[in-house]
PDB file of C-alpha atoms in Angstrom:
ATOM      1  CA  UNK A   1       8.903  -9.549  -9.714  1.00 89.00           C
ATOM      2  CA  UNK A   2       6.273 -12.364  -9.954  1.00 94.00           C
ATOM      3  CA  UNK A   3       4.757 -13.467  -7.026  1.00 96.00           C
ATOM      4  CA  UNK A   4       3.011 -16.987  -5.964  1.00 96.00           C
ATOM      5  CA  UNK A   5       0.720 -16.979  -2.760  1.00 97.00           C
ATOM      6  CA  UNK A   6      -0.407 -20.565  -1.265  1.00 98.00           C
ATOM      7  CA  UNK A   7      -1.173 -22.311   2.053  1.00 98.00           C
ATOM      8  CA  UNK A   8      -4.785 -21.419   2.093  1.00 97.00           C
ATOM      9  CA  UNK A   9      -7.325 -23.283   3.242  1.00 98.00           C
ATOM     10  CA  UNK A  10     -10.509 -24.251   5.133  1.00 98.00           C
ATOM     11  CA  UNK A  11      -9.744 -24.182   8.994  1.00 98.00           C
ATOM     12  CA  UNK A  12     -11.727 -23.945  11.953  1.00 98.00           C
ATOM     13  CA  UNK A  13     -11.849 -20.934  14.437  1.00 98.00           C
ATOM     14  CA  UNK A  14      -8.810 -21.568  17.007  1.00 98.00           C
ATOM     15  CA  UNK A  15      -6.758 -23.008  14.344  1.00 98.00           C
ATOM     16  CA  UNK A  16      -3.517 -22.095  11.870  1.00 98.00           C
ATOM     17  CA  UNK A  17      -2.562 -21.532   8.367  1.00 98.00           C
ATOM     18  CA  UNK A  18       0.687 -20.837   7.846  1.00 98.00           C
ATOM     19  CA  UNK A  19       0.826 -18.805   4.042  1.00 98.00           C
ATOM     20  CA  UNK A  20       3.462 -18.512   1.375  1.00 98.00           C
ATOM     21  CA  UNK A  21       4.575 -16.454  -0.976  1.00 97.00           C
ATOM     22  CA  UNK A  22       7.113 -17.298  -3.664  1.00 96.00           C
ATOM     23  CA  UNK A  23       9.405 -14.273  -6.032  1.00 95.00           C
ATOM     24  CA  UNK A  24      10.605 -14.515  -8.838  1.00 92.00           C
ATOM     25  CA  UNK A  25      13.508 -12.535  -9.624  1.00 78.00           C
ATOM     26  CA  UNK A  26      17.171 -11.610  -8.800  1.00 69.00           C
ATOM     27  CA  UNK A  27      15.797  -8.678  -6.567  1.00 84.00           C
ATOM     28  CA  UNK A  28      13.771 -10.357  -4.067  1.00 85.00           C
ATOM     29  CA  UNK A  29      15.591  -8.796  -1.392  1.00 85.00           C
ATOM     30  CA  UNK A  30      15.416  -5.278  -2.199  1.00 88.00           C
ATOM     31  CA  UNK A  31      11.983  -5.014  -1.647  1.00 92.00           C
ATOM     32  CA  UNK A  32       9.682  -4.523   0.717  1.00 95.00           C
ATOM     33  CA  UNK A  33       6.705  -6.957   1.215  1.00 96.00           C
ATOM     34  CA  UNK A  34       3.108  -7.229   2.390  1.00 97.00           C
ATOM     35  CA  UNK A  35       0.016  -8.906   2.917  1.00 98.00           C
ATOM     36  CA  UNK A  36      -3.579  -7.825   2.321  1.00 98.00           C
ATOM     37  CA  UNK A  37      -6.010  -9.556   2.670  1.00 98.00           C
ATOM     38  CA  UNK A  38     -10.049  -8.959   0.731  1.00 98.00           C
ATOM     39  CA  UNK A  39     -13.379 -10.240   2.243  1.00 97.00           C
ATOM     40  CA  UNK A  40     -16.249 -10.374  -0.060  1.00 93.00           C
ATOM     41  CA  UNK A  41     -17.970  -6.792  -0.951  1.00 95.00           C
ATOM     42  CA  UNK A  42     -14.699  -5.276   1.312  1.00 97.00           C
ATOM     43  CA  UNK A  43     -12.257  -3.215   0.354  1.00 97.00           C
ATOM     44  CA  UNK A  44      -8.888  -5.017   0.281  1.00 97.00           C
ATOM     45  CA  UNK A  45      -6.988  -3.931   3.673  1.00 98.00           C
ATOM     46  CA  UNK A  46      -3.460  -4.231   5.026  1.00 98.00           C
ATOM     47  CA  UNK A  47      -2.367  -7.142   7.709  1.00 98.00           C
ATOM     48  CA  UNK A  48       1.242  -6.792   7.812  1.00 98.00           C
ATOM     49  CA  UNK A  49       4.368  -5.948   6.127  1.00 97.00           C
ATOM     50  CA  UNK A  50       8.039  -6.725   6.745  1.00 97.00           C
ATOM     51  CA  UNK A  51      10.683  -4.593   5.607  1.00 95.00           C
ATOM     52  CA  UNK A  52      13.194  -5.988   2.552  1.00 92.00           C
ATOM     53  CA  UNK A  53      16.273  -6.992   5.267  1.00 91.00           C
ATOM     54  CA  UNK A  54      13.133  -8.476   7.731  1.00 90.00           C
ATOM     55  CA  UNK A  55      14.344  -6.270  10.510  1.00 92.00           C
ATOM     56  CA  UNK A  56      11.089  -4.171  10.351  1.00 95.00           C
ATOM     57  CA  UNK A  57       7.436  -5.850  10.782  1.00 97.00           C
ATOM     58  CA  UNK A  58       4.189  -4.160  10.524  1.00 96.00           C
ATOM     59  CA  UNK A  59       0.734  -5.610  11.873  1.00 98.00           C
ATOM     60  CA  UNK A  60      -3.029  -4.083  11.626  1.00 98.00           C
ATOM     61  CA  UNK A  61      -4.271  -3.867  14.888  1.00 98.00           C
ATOM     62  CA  UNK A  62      -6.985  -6.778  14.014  1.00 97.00           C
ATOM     63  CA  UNK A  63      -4.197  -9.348  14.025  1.00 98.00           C
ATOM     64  CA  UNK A  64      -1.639  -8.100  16.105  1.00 98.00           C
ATOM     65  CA  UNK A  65       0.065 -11.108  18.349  1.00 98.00           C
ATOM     66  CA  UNK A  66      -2.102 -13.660  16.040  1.00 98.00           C
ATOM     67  CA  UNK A  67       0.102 -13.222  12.953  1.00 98.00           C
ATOM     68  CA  UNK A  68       3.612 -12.993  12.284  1.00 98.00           C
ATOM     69  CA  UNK A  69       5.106 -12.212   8.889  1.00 98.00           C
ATOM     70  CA  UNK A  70       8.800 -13.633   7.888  1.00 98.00           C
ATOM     71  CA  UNK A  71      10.842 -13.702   5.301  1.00 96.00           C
ATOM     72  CA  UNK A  72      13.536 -15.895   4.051  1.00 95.00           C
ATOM     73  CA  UNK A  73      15.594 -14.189   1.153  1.00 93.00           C
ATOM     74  CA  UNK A  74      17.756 -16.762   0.692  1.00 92.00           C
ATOM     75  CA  UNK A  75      15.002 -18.526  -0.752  1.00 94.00           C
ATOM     76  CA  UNK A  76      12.683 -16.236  -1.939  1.00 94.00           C
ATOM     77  CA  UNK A  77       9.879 -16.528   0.062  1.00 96.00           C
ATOM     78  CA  UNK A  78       8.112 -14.389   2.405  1.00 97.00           C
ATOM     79  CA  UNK A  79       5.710 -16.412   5.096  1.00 98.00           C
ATOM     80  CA  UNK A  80       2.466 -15.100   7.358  1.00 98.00           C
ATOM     81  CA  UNK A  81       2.004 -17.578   9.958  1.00 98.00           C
ATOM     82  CA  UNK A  82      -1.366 -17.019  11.520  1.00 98.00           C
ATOM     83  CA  UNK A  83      -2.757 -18.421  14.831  1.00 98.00           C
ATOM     84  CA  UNK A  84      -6.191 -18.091  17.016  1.00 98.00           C
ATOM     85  CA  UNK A  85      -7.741 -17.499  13.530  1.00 98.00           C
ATOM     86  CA  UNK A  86     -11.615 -16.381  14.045  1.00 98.00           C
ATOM     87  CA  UNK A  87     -14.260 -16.424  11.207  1.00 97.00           C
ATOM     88  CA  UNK A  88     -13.440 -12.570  10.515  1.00 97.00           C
ATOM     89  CA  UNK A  89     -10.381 -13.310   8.802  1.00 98.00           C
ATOM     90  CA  UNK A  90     -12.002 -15.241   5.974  1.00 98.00           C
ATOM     91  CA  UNK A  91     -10.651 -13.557   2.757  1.00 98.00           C
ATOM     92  CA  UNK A  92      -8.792 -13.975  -0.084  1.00 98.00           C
ATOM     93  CA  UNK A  93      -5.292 -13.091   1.022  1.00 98.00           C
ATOM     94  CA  UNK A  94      -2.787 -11.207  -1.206  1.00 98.00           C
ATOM     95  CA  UNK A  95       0.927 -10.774  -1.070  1.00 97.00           C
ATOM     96  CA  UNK A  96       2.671  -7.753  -2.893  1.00 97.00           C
ATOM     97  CA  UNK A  97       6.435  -6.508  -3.278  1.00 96.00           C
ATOM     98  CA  UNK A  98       7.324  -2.833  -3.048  1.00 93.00           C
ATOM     99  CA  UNK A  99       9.894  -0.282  -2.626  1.00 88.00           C
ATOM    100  CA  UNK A 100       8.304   0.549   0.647  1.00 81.00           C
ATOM    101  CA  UNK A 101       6.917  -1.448   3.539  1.00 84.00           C
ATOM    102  CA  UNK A 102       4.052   0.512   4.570  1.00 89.00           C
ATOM    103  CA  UNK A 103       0.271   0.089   5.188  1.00 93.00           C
ATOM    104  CA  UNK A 104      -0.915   1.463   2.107  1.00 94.00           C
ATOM    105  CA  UNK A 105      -1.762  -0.559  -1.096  1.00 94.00           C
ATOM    106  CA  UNK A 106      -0.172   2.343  -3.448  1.00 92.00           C
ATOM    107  CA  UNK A 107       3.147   0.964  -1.452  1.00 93.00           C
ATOM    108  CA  UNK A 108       3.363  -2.076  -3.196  1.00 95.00           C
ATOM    109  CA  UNK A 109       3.944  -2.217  -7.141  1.00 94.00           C
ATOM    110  CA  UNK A 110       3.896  -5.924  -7.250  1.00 94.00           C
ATOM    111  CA  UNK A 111       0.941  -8.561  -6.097  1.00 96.00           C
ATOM    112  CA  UNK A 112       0.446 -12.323  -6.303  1.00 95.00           C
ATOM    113  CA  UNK A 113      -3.031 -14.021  -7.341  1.00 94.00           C
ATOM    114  CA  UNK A 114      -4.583 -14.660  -3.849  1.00 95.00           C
ATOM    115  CA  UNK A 115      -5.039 -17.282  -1.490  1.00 98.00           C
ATOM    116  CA  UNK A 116      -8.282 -18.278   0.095  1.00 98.00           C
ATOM    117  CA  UNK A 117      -8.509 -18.520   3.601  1.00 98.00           C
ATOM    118  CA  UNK A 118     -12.048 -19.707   5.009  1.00 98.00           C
ATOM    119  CA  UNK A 119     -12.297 -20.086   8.995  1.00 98.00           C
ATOM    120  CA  UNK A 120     -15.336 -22.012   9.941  1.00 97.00           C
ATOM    121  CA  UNK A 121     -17.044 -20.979  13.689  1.00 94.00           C
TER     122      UNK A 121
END
């Protein structure tokens, strides 16, 4: 699987980003996916995951009822639409494909490039 992350972007505090994440490969739908998200000199940490039929979601507590992580497997694509962004989300976000759907970055075998997401105060 061969992932593509994009929508980042310069945005100020209050605003949205809505980011995308593109697979490669027949078996899109049989896996599990998640974002991560790394700040500069911070380890990379978990913001949600949705499990491979989208029936499950996952959030870290830090953007819980700001984000909200879809997937469309009819076209590949799995989607983290975040809201009420604040400067503390600034990273360089990640998405990554797994057999699980959990928290942990040893869940995920697969991860795209990174987006950068900057939110000005």
């Amino acid at each position: 699987v061969q992932l593509q992350a994009s929508g980042g972007g310069l945005v100020q505090a209050g605003g949205s980003l809505r980011l995308s994440c593109a697979a490669s490969g027949r078996t899109f739908s049989s896996y599990g996916m998640g974002w991560f998200r790394q700040a500069p000199g911070k380890d990379r940490e978990f913001v949600a995951a949705i499990s491979w039929s989208g029936g499950n979601t996952y959030y870290a507590d830090s953007v819980k009822g700001r984000f909200t992580i879809s997937r469309d497997n009819a076209k590949n694509t799995v989607y983290l639409q975040m809201n009420s962004l604040k400067p503390e989300d600034t990273a360089v976000y990640y998405c990554a494909a797994g057999l699980g759907h959990g928290p942990s970055i040893g869940d995920y075998e697969y991860w795209g490039q990174g987006t950068q997401v900057t939110v000005s105060s």
